[in-house]
Amino acid sequence: MTGAPDGPDGPDPDRPPAATSYGDRTINGGTFGDRSTFNFGNWRTDEPFTIVPLLPLLAVVTAAVYAALTWPGGPQGQYLWFYLGVSSAFTLSVLCAAAGPAPRGPDLRGPQKPRDPRNARDPQKPGDPRDPRAPQGPARAAGAAGAAGATALSKPSTVRVLLLSGALVLALLGLTGLEDVRRNGQVAVAITVLGAQPLVDSEPDKWTLVVPASAPARDHLRILLTVADDDPTTPTCVHRTEAILKATTPGVTPHEQRVPAQGVARFDLGGHRGEVTVDVTLDTRTNCAMRVAHASGTLFND
């Protein structure tokens, strides 16, 4: 730690404050009027916008954590607006944080001798034209220009304001896209298959597909059904098999659909909320034994 030595009679009140160095950082302390300031490298303790450049970055991080904790699932393509908004907001927030606080102009008034607080009849302040200590003539004009430049430079630049505003707006748009997916997006649901397997054409048995009541509320249901041969070593019956799906839940339409052994059936839930059941029977060749190889559902809105 280094510093300027004092005079033989103690500190000189007319000498400007000394700079103290710690490693590669310099700390400058000073007093302007009744306000103390400290300069730590490029960041000032009296800088009112020090934390502002970090706000967009904090907002983006908060949005990412919120999305991770409440992710609704479903196809990734429906999250395009969320990904675009958050990634763009992150880029702008990093640029805004890297810009740091706005630089301050130099103080051209030079060191100021503080007013004696014990002299109550001396209302003069440094820089008062009546104060014999204040710079006069060109020096006074230069000091005024320096103070005005410092004030102008201490305000956030237009670029920083645009970066900050853009990052916050894009983060908000990303969250809006996420909420839209949460309320209207496609959601995969597990389907339970009830009934004995395999089914043979000569038997009147059926399967029942059940969508749980805990599934998110949507207007439509899409069922992907795959029926396969029970014994893969026998001649295949897949191309000769059709599945007949009958909705047994009131209000669900259409009531009956016929799809191939590997097909998709769509149902309009008609505002129904809760468990949905669909019966499945087979139309296949005689003595063809079939089983459900796969059944999955997707809930979605228009």
mmCIF file of C-alpha atoms in Angstrom, residues 57-195:
data_model
loop_
_atom_site.group_PDB
_atom_site.id
_atom_site.type_symbol
_atom_site.label_atom_id
_atom_site.label_comp_id
_atom_site.label_asym_id
_atom_site.label_seq_id
_atom_site.Cartn_x
_atom_site.Cartn_y
_atom_site.Cartn_z
ATOM 1 C CA LEU A 57 -29.010 -10.236 -16.861
ATOM 2 C CA LEU A 58 -30.709 -10.932 -13.526
ATOM 3 C CA ALA A 59 -34.110 -10.884 -15.277
ATOM 4 C CA VAL A 60 -32.945 -13.394 -17.917
ATOM 5 C CA VAL A 61 -31.473 -15.727 -15.302
ATOM 6 C CA THR A 62 -34.706 -15.521 -13.294
ATOM 7 C CA ALA A 63 -36.768 -16.303 -16.414
ATOM 8 C CA ALA A 64 -34.580 -19.321 -17.240
ATOM 9 C CA VAL A 65 -34.860 -20.717 -13.702
ATOM 10 C CA TYR A 66 -38.637 -20.191 -13.683
ATOM 11 C CA ALA A 67 -38.972 -21.967 -17.052
ATOM 12 C CA ALA A 68 -36.857 -24.903 -15.888
ATOM 13 C CA LEU A 69 -38.977 -25.348 -12.748
ATOM 14 C CA THR A 70 -42.341 -25.077 -14.539
ATOM 15 C CA TRP A 71 -41.574 -26.621 -17.951
ATOM 16 C CA PRO A 72 -44.875 -27.970 -19.369
ATOM 17 C CA GLY A 73 -43.316 -30.476 -21.796
ATOM 18 C CA GLY A 74 -44.465 -31.359 -25.290
ATOM 19 C CA PRO A 75 -42.818 -30.869 -28.702
ATOM 20 C CA GLN A 76 -39.817 -28.544 -28.629
ATOM 21 C CA GLY A 77 -40.912 -26.714 -31.766
ATOM 22 C CA GLN A 78 -43.717 -24.936 -29.896
ATOM 23 C CA TYR A 79 -41.137 -23.187 -27.679
ATOM 24 C CA LEU A 80 -39.577 -21.250 -30.579
ATOM 25 C CA TRP A 81 -40.646 -17.814 -29.286
ATOM 26 C CA PHE A 82 -39.433 -18.605 -25.786
ATOM 27 C CA TYR A 83 -36.008 -19.687 -27.047
ATOM 28 C CA LEU A 84 -35.671 -16.679 -29.354
ATOM 29 C CA GLY A 85 -36.781 -14.180 -26.701
ATOM 30 C CA VAL A 86 -34.602 -15.474 -23.870
ATOM 31 C CA SER A 87 -31.492 -16.038 -26.004
ATOM 32 C CA SER A 88 -31.746 -12.562 -27.558
ATOM 33 C CA ALA A 89 -32.378 -11.014 -24.142
ATOM 34 C CA PHE A 90 -29.323 -12.815 -22.756
ATOM 35 C CA THR A 91 -27.129 -11.450 -25.564
ATOM 36 C CA LEU A 92 -28.314 -7.875 -25.012
ATOM 37 C CA SER A 93 -28.004 -8.172 -21.229
ATOM 38 C CA VAL A 94 -24.379 -9.339 -21.525
ATOM 39 C CA LEU A 95 -23.592 -6.385 -23.802
ATOM 40 C CA CYS A 96 -25.328 -4.028 -21.370
ATOM 41 C CA ALA A 97 -23.418 -5.421 -18.386
ATOM 42 C CA ALA A 98 -20.124 -5.274 -20.298
ATOM 43 C CA ALA A 99 -20.710 -1.584 -21.030
ATOM 44 C CA GLY A 100 -20.462 -0.897 -17.272
ATOM 45 C CA PRO A 101 -21.320 2.451 -15.682
ATOM 46 C CA ALA A 102 -21.075 5.592 -17.774
ATOM 47 C CA PRO A 103 -17.710 7.414 -17.529
ATOM 48 C CA ARG A 104 -17.522 10.735 -15.720
ATOM 49 C CA GLY A 105 -15.841 13.803 -17.075
ATOM 50 C CA PRO A 106 -12.820 15.333 -15.333
ATOM 51 C CA ASP A 107 -13.271 17.908 -12.601
ATOM 52 C CA LEU A 108 -11.471 20.982 -13.962
ATOM 53 C CA ARG A 109 -12.043 23.105 -10.874
ATOM 54 C CA GLY A 110 -8.988 21.683 -9.152
ATOM 55 C CA PRO A 111 -8.731 21.027 -5.420
ATOM 56 C CA GLN A 112 -11.214 23.001 -3.350
ATOM 57 C CA LYS A 113 -10.554 24.218 0.162
ATOM 58 C CA PRO A 114 -13.562 23.346 2.325
ATOM 59 C CA ARG A 115 -15.406 26.115 4.098
ATOM 60 C CA ASP A 116 -14.748 26.477 7.817
ATOM 61 C CA PRO A 117 -17.942 25.116 9.463
ATOM 62 C CA ARG A 118 -17.324 27.245 12.541
ATOM 63 C CA ASN A 119 -17.810 30.447 10.568
ATOM 64 C CA ALA A 120 -21.598 30.619 10.432
ATOM 65 C CA ARG A 121 -21.519 34.024 8.715
ATOM 66 C CA ASP A 122 -19.626 32.643 5.743
ATOM 67 C CA PRO A 123 -22.360 31.320 3.418
ATOM 68 C CA GLN A 124 -20.026 31.101 0.488
ATOM 69 C CA LYS A 125 -19.474 27.750 -1.222
ATOM 70 C CA PRO A 126 -16.597 26.729 -3.420
ATOM 71 C CA GLY A 127 -17.274 28.048 -6.894
ATOM 72 C CA ASP A 128 -19.309 31.047 -5.617
ATOM 73 C CA PRO A 129 -18.223 34.119 -7.629
ATOM 74 C CA ARG A 130 -17.934 36.068 -4.368
ATOM 75 C CA ASP A 131 -15.493 33.500 -2.973
ATOM 76 C CA PRO A 132 -11.925 34.762 -3.488
ATOM 77 C CA ARG A 133 -10.845 31.104 -3.648
ATOM 78 C CA ALA A 134 -13.077 30.392 -6.695
ATOM 79 C CA PRO A 135 -11.407 30.398 -10.138
ATOM 80 C CA GLN A 136 -11.993 33.596 -12.071
ATOM 81 C CA GLY A 137 -12.145 34.425 -15.767
ATOM 82 C CA PRO A 138 -11.142 31.628 -18.177
ATOM 83 C CA ALA A 139 -10.444 29.228 -15.310
ATOM 84 C CA ARG A 140 -13.980 29.697 -14.030
ATOM 85 C CA ALA A 141 -15.437 29.095 -17.512
ATOM 86 C CA ALA A 142 -13.324 25.956 -17.925
ATOM 87 C CA GLY A 143 -14.481 24.685 -14.541
ATOM 88 C CA ALA A 144 -18.126 25.246 -15.443
ATOM 89 C CA ALA A 145 -17.658 23.425 -18.752
ATOM 90 C CA GLY A 146 -15.991 20.518 -16.978
ATOM 91 C CA ALA A 147 -18.808 20.247 -14.453
ATOM 92 C CA ALA A 148 -21.402 20.283 -17.245
ATOM 93 C CA GLY A 149 -19.486 17.608 -19.152
ATOM 94 C CA ALA A 150 -19.261 15.442 -16.052
ATOM 95 C CA THR A 151 -23.001 15.720 -15.520
ATOM 96 C CA ALA A 152 -23.734 14.807 -19.127
ATOM 97 C CA LEU A 153 -21.359 11.854 -19.121
ATOM 98 C CA SER A 154 -22.663 10.553 -15.798
ATOM 99 C CA LYS A 155 -26.052 9.826 -17.352
ATOM 100 C CA PRO A 156 -26.592 6.487 -19.141
ATOM 101 C CA SER A 157 -25.875 6.688 -22.857
ATOM 102 C CA THR A 158 -28.546 6.068 -25.460
ATOM 103 C CA VAL A 159 -26.927 2.765 -26.419
ATOM 104 C CA ARG A 160 -27.021 1.486 -22.834
ATOM 105 C CA VAL A 161 -30.682 2.498 -22.481
ATOM 106 C CA LEU A 162 -31.573 0.682 -25.716
ATOM 107 C CA LEU A 163 -29.675 -2.448 -24.660
ATOM 108 C CA LEU A 164 -31.294 -2.452 -21.228
ATOM 109 C CA SER A 165 -34.809 -1.833 -22.545
ATOM 110 C CA GLY A 166 -34.439 -4.346 -25.365
ATOM 111 C CA ALA A 167 -33.201 -7.090 -23.030
ATOM 112 C CA LEU A 168 -36.083 -6.598 -20.610
ATOM 113 C CA VAL A 169 -38.688 -6.526 -23.404
ATOM 114 C CA LEU A 170 -37.293 -9.677 -25.057
ATOM 115 C CA ALA A 171 -37.181 -11.533 -21.729
ATOM 116 C CA LEU A 172 -40.826 -10.586 -21.160
ATOM 117 C CA LEU A 173 -41.767 -11.784 -24.657
ATOM 118 C CA GLY A 174 -39.999 -15.092 -24.007
ATOM 119 C CA LEU A 175 -41.962 -15.628 -20.805
ATOM 120 C CA THR A 176 -45.172 -14.694 -22.616
ATOM 121 C CA GLY A 177 -44.442 -17.383 -25.214
ATOM 122 C CA LEU A 178 -43.837 -19.916 -22.454
ATOM 123 C CA GLU A 179 -47.135 -19.074 -20.769
ATOM 124 C CA ASP A 180 -48.955 -19.410 -24.097
ATOM 125 C CA VAL A 181 -47.534 -22.918 -24.516
ATOM 126 C CA ARG A 182 -48.491 -23.758 -20.945
ATOM 127 C CA ARG A 183 -52.130 -22.816 -21.614
ATOM 128 C CA ASN A 184 -52.599 -23.788 -25.262
ATOM 129 C CA GLY A 185 -49.651 -25.920 -26.351
ATOM 130 C CA GLN A 186 -49.497 -29.593 -27.123
ATOM 131 C CA VAL A 187 -49.066 -31.809 -24.085
ATOM 132 C CA ALA A 188 -48.171 -35.497 -24.216
ATOM 133 C CA VAL A 189 -50.257 -37.735 -21.952
ATOM 134 C CA ALA A 190 -49.809 -41.368 -20.942
ATOM 135 C CA ILE A 191 -52.568 -43.744 -22.006
ATOM 136 C CA THR A 192 -53.405 -46.826 -19.979
ATOM 137 C CA VAL A 193 -54.466 -49.905 -21.954
ATOM 138 C CA LEU A 194 -56.990 -52.116 -20.155
ATOM 139 C CA GLY A 195 -58.058 -55.555 -21.353
#
